[in-house]
PDB file of C-alpha atoms in Angstrom:
ATOM      1  CA  UNK A   1       5.784 -13.964   4.016  1.00  0.00           C
ATOM      2  CA  UNK A   2       4.825 -17.463   5.091  1.00  0.00           C
ATOM      3  CA  UNK A   3       4.867 -20.769   3.316  1.00  0.00           C
ATOM      4  CA  UNK A   4       1.368 -20.626   1.918  1.00  0.00           C
ATOM      5  CA  UNK A   5       1.089 -18.540  -1.215  1.00  0.00           C
ATOM      6  CA  UNK A   6      -2.224 -19.836  -2.531  1.00  0.00           C
ATOM      7  CA  UNK A   7      -4.961 -17.231  -2.821  1.00  0.00           C
ATOM      8  CA  UNK A   8      -7.995 -17.928  -0.695  1.00  0.00           C
ATOM      9  CA  UNK A   9     -11.268 -16.711  -2.134  1.00  0.00           C
ATOM     10  CA  UNK A  10     -13.995 -16.308   0.438  1.00  0.00           C
ATOM     11  CA  UNK A  11     -17.660 -15.526  -0.093  1.00  0.00           C
ATOM     12  CA  UNK A  12     -19.281 -14.725   3.240  1.00  0.00           C
ATOM     13  CA  UNK A  13     -22.755 -13.486   4.077  1.00  0.00           C
ATOM     14  CA  UNK A  14     -22.432 -13.511   7.867  1.00  0.00           C
ATOM     15  CA  UNK A  15     -21.463 -10.448   9.896  1.00  0.00           C
ATOM     16  CA  UNK A  16     -19.722  -9.453  13.083  1.00  0.00           C
ATOM     17  CA  UNK A  17     -21.425  -6.101  13.625  1.00  0.00           C
ATOM     18  CA  UNK A  18     -24.644  -6.465  11.642  1.00  0.00           C
ATOM     19  CA  UNK A  19     -25.782  -8.994   9.037  1.00  0.00           C
ATOM     20  CA  UNK A  20     -25.282  -8.110   5.402  1.00  0.00           C
ATOM     21  CA  UNK A  21     -28.596  -8.162   3.546  1.00  0.00           C
ATOM     22  CA  UNK A  22     -27.189  -8.219   0.009  1.00  0.00           C
ATOM     23  CA  UNK A  23     -24.679 -10.390  -1.812  1.00  0.00           C
ATOM     24  CA  UNK A  24     -21.286 -10.377  -0.165  1.00  0.00           C
ATOM     25  CA  UNK A  25     -18.171  -9.233  -2.038  1.00  0.00           C
ATOM     26  CA  UNK A  26     -15.368 -11.597  -2.987  1.00  0.00           C
ATOM     27  CA  UNK A  27     -12.460 -11.381  -0.559  1.00  0.00           C
ATOM     28  CA  UNK A  28      -9.031 -12.661  -1.621  1.00  0.00           C
ATOM     29  CA  UNK A  29      -6.316 -13.034   1.022  1.00  0.00           C
ATOM     30  CA  UNK A  30      -2.789 -14.020   0.018  1.00  0.00           C
ATOM     31  CA  UNK A  31      -1.934 -15.749   3.308  1.00  0.00           C
ATOM     32  CA  UNK A  32      -3.864 -17.637   5.990  1.00  0.00           C
ATOM     33  CA  UNK A  33      -1.001 -17.352   8.503  1.00  0.00           C
ATOM     34  CA  UNK A  34       1.797 -14.807   8.951  1.00  0.00           C
ATOM     35  CA  UNK A  35       4.507 -14.230  11.527  1.00  0.00           C
ATOM     36  CA  UNK A  36       5.006 -11.046  13.506  1.00  0.00           C
ATOM     37  CA  UNK A  37       6.788  -8.709  11.086  1.00  0.00           C
ATOM     38  CA  UNK A  38       5.196 -10.152   7.938  1.00  0.00           C
ATOM     39  CA  UNK A  39       2.525  -8.813   5.592  1.00  0.00           C
ATOM     40  CA  UNK A  40      -0.283 -10.086   3.377  1.00  0.00           C
ATOM     41  CA  UNK A  41      -2.226  -8.765   0.391  1.00  0.00           C
ATOM     42  CA  UNK A  42      -5.992  -8.262   0.320  1.00  0.00           C
ATOM     43  CA  UNK A  43      -8.181  -7.911  -2.779  1.00  0.00           C
ATOM     44  CA  UNK A  44     -11.897  -7.118  -2.623  1.00  0.00           C
ATOM     45  CA  UNK A  45     -14.383  -7.185  -5.498  1.00  0.00           C
ATOM     46  CA  UNK A  46     -17.941  -5.931  -5.316  1.00  0.00           C
ATOM     47  CA  UNK A  47     -17.680  -3.783  -2.166  1.00  0.00           C
ATOM     48  CA  UNK A  48     -18.939  -0.206  -1.767  1.00  0.00           C
ATOM     49  CA  UNK A  49     -16.756   2.857  -2.025  1.00  0.00           C
ATOM     50  CA  UNK A  50     -16.556   3.316   1.739  1.00  0.00           C
ATOM     51  CA  UNK A  51     -15.331  -0.225   2.413  1.00  0.00           C
ATOM     52  CA  UNK A  52     -12.302  -0.721   4.645  1.00  0.00           C
ATOM     53  CA  UNK A  53     -10.501  -3.684   6.182  1.00  0.00           C
ATOM     54  CA  UNK A  54     -10.328  -4.337   9.910  1.00  0.00           C
ATOM     55  CA  UNK A  55      -7.574  -6.535  11.247  1.00  0.00           C
ATOM     56  CA  UNK A  56      -5.705  -6.869  14.550  1.00  0.00           C
ATOM     57  CA  UNK A  57      -7.399  -3.857  16.136  1.00  0.00           C
ATOM     58  CA  UNK A  58      -6.731  -1.468  13.242  1.00  0.00           C
ATOM     59  CA  UNK A  59      -8.596  -0.126  10.230  1.00  0.00           C
ATOM     60  CA  UNK A  60      -6.781  -0.460   6.909  1.00  0.00           C
ATOM     61  CA  UNK A  61      -7.610   1.533   3.746  1.00  0.00           C
ATOM     62  CA  UNK A  62      -8.600  -0.094   0.469  1.00  0.00           C
ATOM     63  CA  UNK A  63      -7.174   1.439  -2.731  1.00  0.00           C
ATOM     64  CA  UNK A  64      -9.460   1.414  -5.743  1.00  0.00           C
ATOM     65  CA  UNK A  65      -8.542   0.381  -9.281  1.00  0.00           C
ATOM     66  CA  UNK A  66     -11.720   0.118 -11.366  1.00  0.00           C
ATOM     67  CA  UNK A  67     -14.148  -2.134  -9.488  1.00  0.00           C
ATOM     68  CA  UNK A  68     -11.310  -3.812  -7.582  1.00  0.00           C
ATOM     69  CA  UNK A  69     -10.026  -2.619  -4.195  1.00  0.00           C
ATOM     70  CA  UNK A  70      -6.703  -3.750  -2.808  1.00  0.00           C
ATOM     71  CA  UNK A  71      -4.413  -3.154   0.129  1.00  0.00           C
ATOM     72  CA  UNK A  72      -1.436  -4.580   2.014  1.00  0.00           C
ATOM     73  CA  UNK A  73      -1.694  -5.164   5.756  1.00  0.00           C
ATOM     74  CA  UNK A  74       0.842  -6.357   8.265  1.00  0.00           C
ATOM     75  CA  UNK A  75       1.596  -7.614  11.738  1.00  0.00           C
ATOM     76  CA  UNK A  76       4.414  -5.839  13.539  1.00  0.00           C
ATOM     77  CA  UNK A  77       6.485  -6.990  16.503  1.00  0.00           C
ATOM     78  CA  UNK A  78       3.728  -5.834  18.904  1.00  0.00           C
ATOM     79  CA  UNK A  79       0.802  -7.594  17.210  1.00  0.00           C
ATOM     80  CA  UNK A  80      -0.789 -10.102  19.590  1.00  0.00           C
ATOM     81  CA  UNK A  81      -0.129 -13.671  18.429  1.00  0.00           C
ATOM     82  CA  UNK A  82      -3.118 -15.898  17.697  1.00  0.00           C
ATOM     83  CA  UNK A  83      -6.159 -15.987  15.431  1.00  0.00           C
ATOM     84  CA  UNK A  84      -7.449 -12.622  14.178  1.00  0.00           C
ATOM     85  CA  UNK A  85     -10.523 -11.848  12.102  1.00  0.00           C
ATOM     86  CA  UNK A  86      -9.829  -9.986   8.874  1.00  0.00           C
ATOM     87  CA  UNK A  87     -13.092  -8.285   7.928  1.00  0.00           C
ATOM     88  CA  UNK A  88     -14.301  -6.105   5.069  1.00  0.00           C
ATOM     89  CA  UNK A  89     -16.555  -3.458   6.628  1.00  0.00           C
ATOM     90  CA  UNK A  90     -18.888  -0.973   4.929  1.00  0.00           C
ATOM     91  CA  UNK A  91     -21.518   1.215   6.571  1.00  0.00           C
ATOM     92  CA  UNK A  92     -21.104  -0.527   9.914  1.00  0.00           C
ATOM     93  CA  UNK A  93     -21.626  -3.971   8.404  1.00  0.00           C
ATOM     94  CA  UNK A  94     -19.132  -6.757   7.941  1.00  0.00           C
ATOM     95  CA  UNK A  95     -19.492  -7.904   4.341  1.00  0.00           C
ATOM     96  CA  UNK A  96     -16.846 -10.621   4.302  1.00  0.00           C
ATOM     97  CA  UNK A  97     -14.332 -12.051   6.710  1.00  0.00           C
ATOM     98  CA  UNK A  98     -11.481 -14.486   7.048  1.00  0.00           C
ATOM     99  CA  UNK A  99      -9.422 -15.794   9.966  1.00  0.00           C
ATOM    100  CA  UNK A 100      -5.699 -15.043   9.781  1.00  0.00           C
ATOM    101  CA  UNK A 101      -3.303 -16.427  12.375  1.00  0.00           C
ATOM    102  CA  UNK A 102      -0.325 -14.404  13.603  1.00  0.00           C
ATOM    103  CA  UNK A 103       2.612 -16.461  14.876  1.00  0.00           C
ATOM    104  CA  UNK A 104       4.877 -15.177  17.645  1.00  0.00           C
ATOM    105  CA  UNK A 105       8.547 -14.478  16.898  1.00  0.00           C
ATOM    106  CA  UNK A 106      11.219 -14.554  19.616  1.00  0.00           C
ATOM    107  CA  UNK A 107      12.815 -11.176  18.974  1.00  0.00           C
ATOM    108  CA  UNK A 108      16.017 -10.502  20.864  1.00  0.00           C
ATOM    109  CA  UNK A 109      17.083  -7.393  22.784  1.00  0.00           C
ATOM    110  CA  UNK A 110      19.806  -4.836  22.121  1.00  0.00           C
ATOM    111  CA  UNK A 111      21.329  -2.322  24.528  1.00  0.00           C
ATOM    112  CA  UNK A 112      22.932   0.876  23.236  1.00  0.00           C
ATOM    113  CA  UNK A 113      24.709   3.786  24.901  1.00  0.00           C
ATOM    114  CA  UNK A 114      23.964   7.273  23.595  1.00  0.00           C
ATOM    115  CA  UNK A 115      25.756  10.543  24.171  1.00  0.00           C
ATOM    116  CA  UNK A 116      23.628  13.107  26.075  1.00  0.00           C
ATOM    117  CA  UNK A 117      23.025  15.173  22.923  1.00  0.00           C
ATOM    118  CA  UNK A 118      21.682  12.122  21.078  1.00  0.00           C
ATOM    119  CA  UNK A 119      19.526  10.995  24.006  1.00  0.00           C
ATOM    120  CA  UNK A 120      17.997  14.496  24.160  1.00  0.00           C
ATOM    121  CA  UNK A 121      16.450  13.864  20.741  1.00  0.00           C
ATOM    122  CA  UNK A 122      13.918  11.542  22.402  1.00  0.00           C
ATOM    123  CA  UNK A 123      12.213  14.569  23.980  1.00  0.00           C
ATOM    124  CA  UNK A 124       8.415  14.754  23.461  1.00  0.00           C
ATOM    125  CA  UNK A 125       8.871  17.885  21.346  1.00  0.00           C
ATOM    126  CA  UNK A 126      11.334  16.230  18.954  1.00  0.00           C
ATOM    127  CA  UNK A 127       9.232  13.050  18.708  1.00  0.00           C
ATOM    128  CA  UNK A 128       6.111  15.117  17.935  1.00  0.00           C
ATOM    129  CA  UNK A 129       7.947  17.152  15.288  1.00  0.00           C
ATOM    130  CA  UNK A 130       9.092  14.011  13.511  1.00  0.00           C
ATOM    131  CA  UNK A 131       5.607  12.481  13.633  1.00  0.00           C
ATOM    132  CA  UNK A 132       4.090  15.648  12.149  1.00  0.00           C
ATOM    133  CA  UNK A 133       6.541  15.693   9.257  1.00  0.00           C
ATOM    134  CA  UNK A 134       6.024  12.014   8.478  1.00  0.00           C
ATOM    135  CA  UNK A 135       2.231  12.296   8.721  1.00  0.00           C
ATOM    136  CA  UNK A 136       2.214  15.214   6.262  1.00  0.00           C
ATOM    137  CA  UNK A 137       4.316  13.219   3.831  1.00  0.00           C
ATOM    138  CA  UNK A 138       1.841  10.322   3.911  1.00  0.00           C
ATOM    139  CA  UNK A 139      -1.305  12.343   3.139  1.00  0.00           C
ATOM    140  CA  UNK A 140      -1.341  11.322  -0.539  1.00  0.00           C
ATOM    141  CA  UNK A 141      -0.223   7.825  -1.559  1.00  0.00           C
ATOM    142  CA  UNK A 142      -0.318   6.024  -4.903  1.00  0.00           C
ATOM    143  CA  UNK A 143      -3.379   3.732  -5.270  1.00  0.00           C
ATOM    144  CA  UNK A 144      -1.646   1.247  -7.604  1.00  0.00           C
ATOM    145  CA  UNK A 145       1.514  -0.838  -7.061  1.00  0.00           C
ATOM    146  CA  UNK A 146       4.593   0.500  -8.823  1.00  0.00           C
ATOM    147  CA  UNK A 147       7.119  -2.096  -7.676  1.00  0.00           C
ATOM    148  CA  UNK A 148       8.484  -4.844  -9.905  1.00  0.00           C
ATOM    149  CA  UNK A 149       9.949  -8.121  -8.660  1.00  0.00           C
ATOM    150  CA  UNK A 150      11.862  -8.481  -5.448  1.00  0.00           C
ATOM    151  CA  UNK A 151      13.087  -5.416  -3.554  1.00  0.00           C
ATOM    152  CA  UNK A 152      16.786  -4.597  -3.559  1.00  0.00           C
ATOM    153  CA  UNK A 153      18.894  -4.348  -0.438  1.00  0.00           C
ATOM    154  CA  UNK A 154      19.592  -0.587  -0.395  1.00  0.00           C
ATOM    155  CA  UNK A 155      23.204  -0.757   0.835  1.00  0.00           C
ATOM    156  CA  UNK A 156      24.831  -3.285  -1.480  1.00  0.00           C
ATOM    157  CA  UNK A 157      27.062  -5.893   0.221  1.00  0.00           C
ATOM    158  CA  UNK A 158      26.754  -4.200   3.640  1.00  0.00           C
ATOM    159  CA  UNK A 159      26.223  -6.661   6.521  1.00  0.00           C
ATOM    160  CA  UNK A 160      23.169  -6.458   8.776  1.00  0.00           C
ATOM    161  CA  UNK A 161      24.169  -5.030  12.160  1.00  0.00           C
ATOM    162  CA  UNK A 162      20.727  -5.091  13.776  1.00  0.00           C
ATOM    163  CA  UNK A 163      17.682  -6.959  12.416  1.00  0.00           C
ATOM    164  CA  UNK A 164      14.024  -5.996  12.526  1.00  0.00           C
ATOM    165  CA  UNK A 165      12.038  -6.460  15.718  1.00  0.00           C
ATOM    166  CA  UNK A 166      14.701  -6.381  18.430  1.00  0.00           C
ATOM    167  CA  UNK A 167      13.717  -4.604  21.625  1.00  0.00           C
ATOM    168  CA  UNK A 168      15.791  -1.431  21.734  1.00  0.00           C
ATOM    169  CA  UNK A 169      17.096  -0.224  25.112  1.00  0.00           C
ATOM    170  CA  UNK A 170      18.961   3.101  25.061  1.00  0.00           C
ATOM    171  CA  UNK A 171      20.899   4.084  28.210  1.00  0.00           C
ATOM    172  CA  UNK A 172      18.739   1.670  30.215  1.00  0.00           C
ATOM    173  CA  UNK A 173      15.408   2.982  28.903  1.00  0.00           C
ATOM    174  CA  UNK A 174      13.213   0.803  26.677  1.00  0.00           C
ATOM    175  CA  UNK A 175      12.393   2.707  23.467  1.00  0.00           C
ATOM    176  CA  UNK A 176      10.319   0.050  21.722  1.00  0.00           C
ATOM    177  CA  UNK A 177      11.007  -2.487  19.021  1.00  0.00           C
ATOM    178  CA  UNK A 178      13.383  -1.881  16.129  1.00  0.00           C
ATOM    179  CA  UNK A 179      11.168  -0.935  13.188  1.00  0.00           C
ATOM    180  CA  UNK A 180      13.629  -1.769  10.428  1.00  0.00           C
ATOM    181  CA  UNK A 181      16.955  -3.361   9.536  1.00  0.00           C
ATOM    182  CA  UNK A 182      20.317  -1.690  10.132  1.00  0.00           C
ATOM    183  CA  UNK A 183      23.198  -2.126   7.697  1.00  0.00           C
ATOM    184  CA  UNK A 184      26.760  -1.411   8.851  1.00  0.00           C
ATOM    185  CA  UNK A 185      28.532   0.576   6.147  1.00  0.00           C
ATOM    186  CA  UNK A 186      31.143   3.331   6.038  1.00  0.00           C
ATOM    187  CA  UNK A 187      30.103   6.975   5.863  1.00  0.00           C
ATOM    188  CA  UNK A 188      29.318   7.950   2.287  1.00  0.00           C
ATOM    189  CA  UNK A 189      28.365   4.469   1.047  1.00  0.00           C
ATOM    190  CA  UNK A 190      25.726   4.792  -1.715  1.00  0.00           C
ATOM    191  CA  UNK A 191      22.105   4.085  -0.737  1.00  0.00           C
ATOM    192  CA  UNK A 192      19.883   2.785  -3.546  1.00  0.00           C
ATOM    193  CA  UNK A 193      16.101   2.776  -4.000  1.00  0.00           C
ATOM    194  CA  UNK A 194      14.772  -0.686  -3.185  1.00  0.00           C
ATOM    195  CA  UNK A 195      12.157  -0.509  -5.942  1.00  0.00           C
ATOM    196  CA  UNK A 196      10.295   1.869  -8.269  1.00  0.00           C
ATOM    197  CA  UNK A 197       8.250   4.609  -6.658  1.00  0.00           C
ATOM    198  CA  UNK A 198       7.722   8.262  -5.799  1.00  0.00           C
ATOM    199  CA  UNK A 199       9.710  10.113  -3.152  1.00  0.00           C
ATOM    200  CA  UNK A 200       7.168  11.352  -0.613  1.00  0.00           C
ATOM    201  CA  UNK A 201       9.727  12.883   1.718  1.00  0.00           C
ATOM    202  CA  UNK A 202      13.416  13.831   1.513  1.00  0.00           C
ATOM    203  CA  UNK A 203      14.135  15.866   4.622  1.00  0.00           C
ATOM    204  CA  UNK A 204      15.968  16.068   7.929  1.00  0.00           C
ATOM    205  CA  UNK A 205      14.131  14.533  10.903  1.00  0.00           C
ATOM    206  CA  UNK A 206      15.083  14.925  14.581  1.00  0.00           C
ATOM    207  CA  UNK A 207      15.405  11.197  15.377  1.00  0.00           C
ATOM    208  CA  UNK A 208      15.752   9.565  11.961  1.00  0.00           C
ATOM    209  CA  UNK A 209      18.238  12.128  10.662  1.00  0.00           C
ATOM    210  CA  UNK A 210      18.438  12.756   6.927  1.00  0.00           C
ATOM    211  CA  UNK A 211      15.581  10.576   5.703  1.00  0.00           C
ATOM    212  CA  UNK A 212      13.831   9.509   2.522  1.00  0.00           C
ATOM    213  CA  UNK A 213      10.456   7.788   2.146  1.00  0.00           C
ATOM    214  CA  UNK A 214       9.659   6.160  -1.215  1.00  0.00           C
ATOM    215  CA  UNK A 215       6.014   5.368  -2.001  1.00  0.00           C
ATOM    216  CA  UNK A 216       5.684   2.083  -3.931  1.00  0.00           C
ATOM    217  CA  UNK A 217       1.858   2.067  -4.081  1.00  0.00           C
ATOM    218  CA  UNK A 218      -0.979   0.451  -2.071  1.00  0.00           C
ATOM    219  CA  UNK A 219       0.320   2.091   1.103  1.00  0.00           C
ATOM    220  CA  UNK A 220       3.727   0.375   0.851  1.00  0.00           C
ATOM    221  CA  UNK A 221       6.705   2.658   1.532  1.00  0.00           C
ATOM    222  CA  UNK A 222      10.376   2.139   2.213  1.00  0.00           C
ATOM    223  CA  UNK A 223      12.267   4.464   4.563  1.00  0.00           C
ATOM    224  CA  UNK A 224      16.007   5.214   4.526  1.00  0.00           C
ATOM    225  CA  UNK A 225      17.317   6.927   7.683  1.00  0.00           C
ATOM    226  CA  UNK A 226      20.442   8.505   9.236  1.00  0.00           C
ATOM    227  CA  UNK A 227      21.999   9.383   5.875  1.00  0.00           C
ATOM    228  CA  UNK A 228      24.835  11.895   5.541  1.00  0.00           C
ATOM    229  CA  UNK A 229      23.479  13.302   2.271  1.00  0.00           C
ATOM    230  CA  UNK A 230      20.303  13.119   0.182  1.00  0.00           C
ATOM    231  CA  UNK A 231      20.351  12.661  -3.606  1.00  0.00           C
ATOM    232  CA  UNK A 232      16.610  13.013  -4.331  1.00  0.00           C
ATOM    233  CA  UNK A 233      13.821  15.531  -3.744  1.00  0.00           C
ATOM    234  CA  UNK A 234      10.216  15.200  -2.601  1.00  0.00           C
ATOM    235  CA  UNK A 235       7.929  14.344  -5.526  1.00  0.00           C
ATOM    236  CA  UNK A 236      10.705  12.812  -7.624  1.00  0.00           C
ATOM    237  CA  UNK A 237      10.112   9.462  -9.338  1.00  0.00           C
ATOM    238  CA  UNK A 238      12.810   6.864  -8.807  1.00  0.00           C
ATOM    239  CA  UNK A 239      13.599   3.519 -10.361  1.00  0.00           C
ATOM    240  CA  UNK A 240      14.874   0.440  -8.586  1.00  0.00           C
ATOM    241  CA  UNK A 241      18.586   0.927  -7.925  1.00  0.00           C
ATOM    242  CA  UNK A 242      18.634   4.727  -8.277  1.00  0.00           C
ATOM    243  CA  UNK A 243      20.910   6.617  -5.899  1.00  0.00           C
ATOM    244  CA  UNK A 244      18.833   8.282  -3.176  1.00  0.00           C
ATOM    245  CA  UNK A 245      21.489   9.194  -0.619  1.00  0.00           C
ATOM    246  CA  UNK A 246      24.610   8.166   1.266  1.00  0.00           C
ATOM    247  CA  UNK A 247      25.162   6.368   4.558  1.00  0.00           C
ATOM    248  CA  UNK A 248      25.724   8.591   7.586  1.00  0.00           C
ATOM    249  CA  UNK A 249      25.099   8.901  11.328  1.00  0.00           C
ATOM    250  CA  UNK A 250      22.565  11.751  11.564  1.00  0.00           C
ATOM    251  CA  UNK A 251      19.743  11.683  14.103  1.00  0.00           C
ATOM    252  CA  UNK A 252      19.741   9.032  16.852  1.00  0.00           C
ATOM    253  CA  UNK A 253      22.717   6.973  15.721  1.00  0.00           C
ATOM    254  CA  UNK A 254      25.754   5.579  17.507  1.00  0.00           C
ATOM    255  CA  UNK A 255      27.786   5.373  14.307  1.00  0.00           C
ATOM    256  CA  UNK A 256      27.603   5.281  10.530  1.00  0.00           C
ATOM    257  CA  UNK A 257      24.882   2.919   9.296  1.00  0.00           C
ATOM    258  CA  UNK A 258      21.711   2.784   7.221  1.00  0.00           C
ATOM    259  CA  UNK A 259      18.376   2.082   8.882  1.00  0.00           C
ATOM    260  CA  UNK A 260      15.993   0.659   6.275  1.00  0.00           C
ATOM    261  CA  UNK A 261      12.303   0.326   7.073  1.00  0.00           C
ATOM    262  CA  UNK A 262       9.289  -1.191   5.287  1.00  0.00           C
ATOM    263  CA  UNK A 263       6.014   0.574   6.118  1.00  0.00           C
ATOM    264  CA  UNK A 264       2.660  -0.904   5.056  1.00  0.00           C
ATOM    265  CA  UNK A 265      -0.241   1.463   5.701  1.00  0.00           C
ATOM    266  CA  UNK A 266       1.266   2.753   8.929  1.00  0.00           C
ATOM    267  CA  UNK A 267       2.734  -0.508  10.260  1.00  0.00           C
ATOM    268  CA  UNK A 268       6.448  -1.281  10.042  1.00  0.00           C
ATOM    269  CA  UNK A 269       7.184  -4.849   8.958  1.00  0.00           C
ATOM    270  CA  UNK A 270      10.405  -6.752   8.301  1.00  0.00           C
ATOM    271  CA  UNK A 271      11.834  -5.617   4.921  1.00  0.00           C
ATOM    272  CA  UNK A 272      14.139  -8.596   4.409  1.00  0.00           C
ATOM    273  CA  UNK A 273      11.472 -11.068   3.149  1.00  0.00           C
ATOM    274  CA  UNK A 274      10.607  -8.527   0.444  1.00  0.00           C
ATOM    275  CA  UNK A 275      14.182  -8.906  -0.880  1.00  0.00           C
ATOM    276  CA  UNK A 276      13.809 -12.674  -0.999  1.00  0.00           C
ATOM    277  CA  UNK A 277      10.196 -13.407  -1.946  1.00  0.00           C
ATOM    278  CA  UNK A 278       8.960 -10.023  -3.151  1.00  0.00           C
ATOM    279  CA  UNK A 279       5.719  -8.357  -2.130  1.00  0.00           C
ATOM    280  CA  UNK A 280       2.932 -10.570  -0.761  1.00  0.00           C
TER     281      UNK A 280
END
């Protein structure tokens, strides 16, 4: 998450799009610098109901609790390194802003060989089907954080076989960066919920296989892919450590393993720091 944990409170009256004519809201940012794959927390007080955050070319939602609005944003392996403006925007006006620097990470590359039936799952039709299912599952998310403390590693004692961020090349074709962490474990190994939350999806996906998404609040979700069996249902509440499934090799997989992803408002970040330092 970065070395700097101090909260920066910024009161800004200037604007990027148009000047704000009234008092600016208070903007709290948990980090002034993050690496590719890391996340930071944003808290806004005194902004209008339509306020959003803009950062690194994307618009991020703010979740309301009373008169406070919060969110978690991230930089993935594709985010351009350098200084980025984090701005609170409402009605076309920038109400407050802060500069956040994204540091480049030297991600490695991995090359995998897939059987023809597995490679066929990368077809546009299968990719679109998976995206539709995931998008439907994310339509309603909890506005308040439900997690407590650090996140658990979901496959206890299993070694990491492929870390977050590596460039994945399947049968000579680049398929993008690895959006999670793979754990090598035998078929049937228990998979545990990393933290408290609500199951937003427990279903079979073309590429991700038997998959579960757990909503932890503020747009933070953990995903558990390629499982052989599911132990939860959509809408179910889970506690940290609850059984949610078992390791398998369904979907695009070359063998039994668990792919574990950390999704923050649509961006996949590295889940491992959340098991060491907790949420930002």
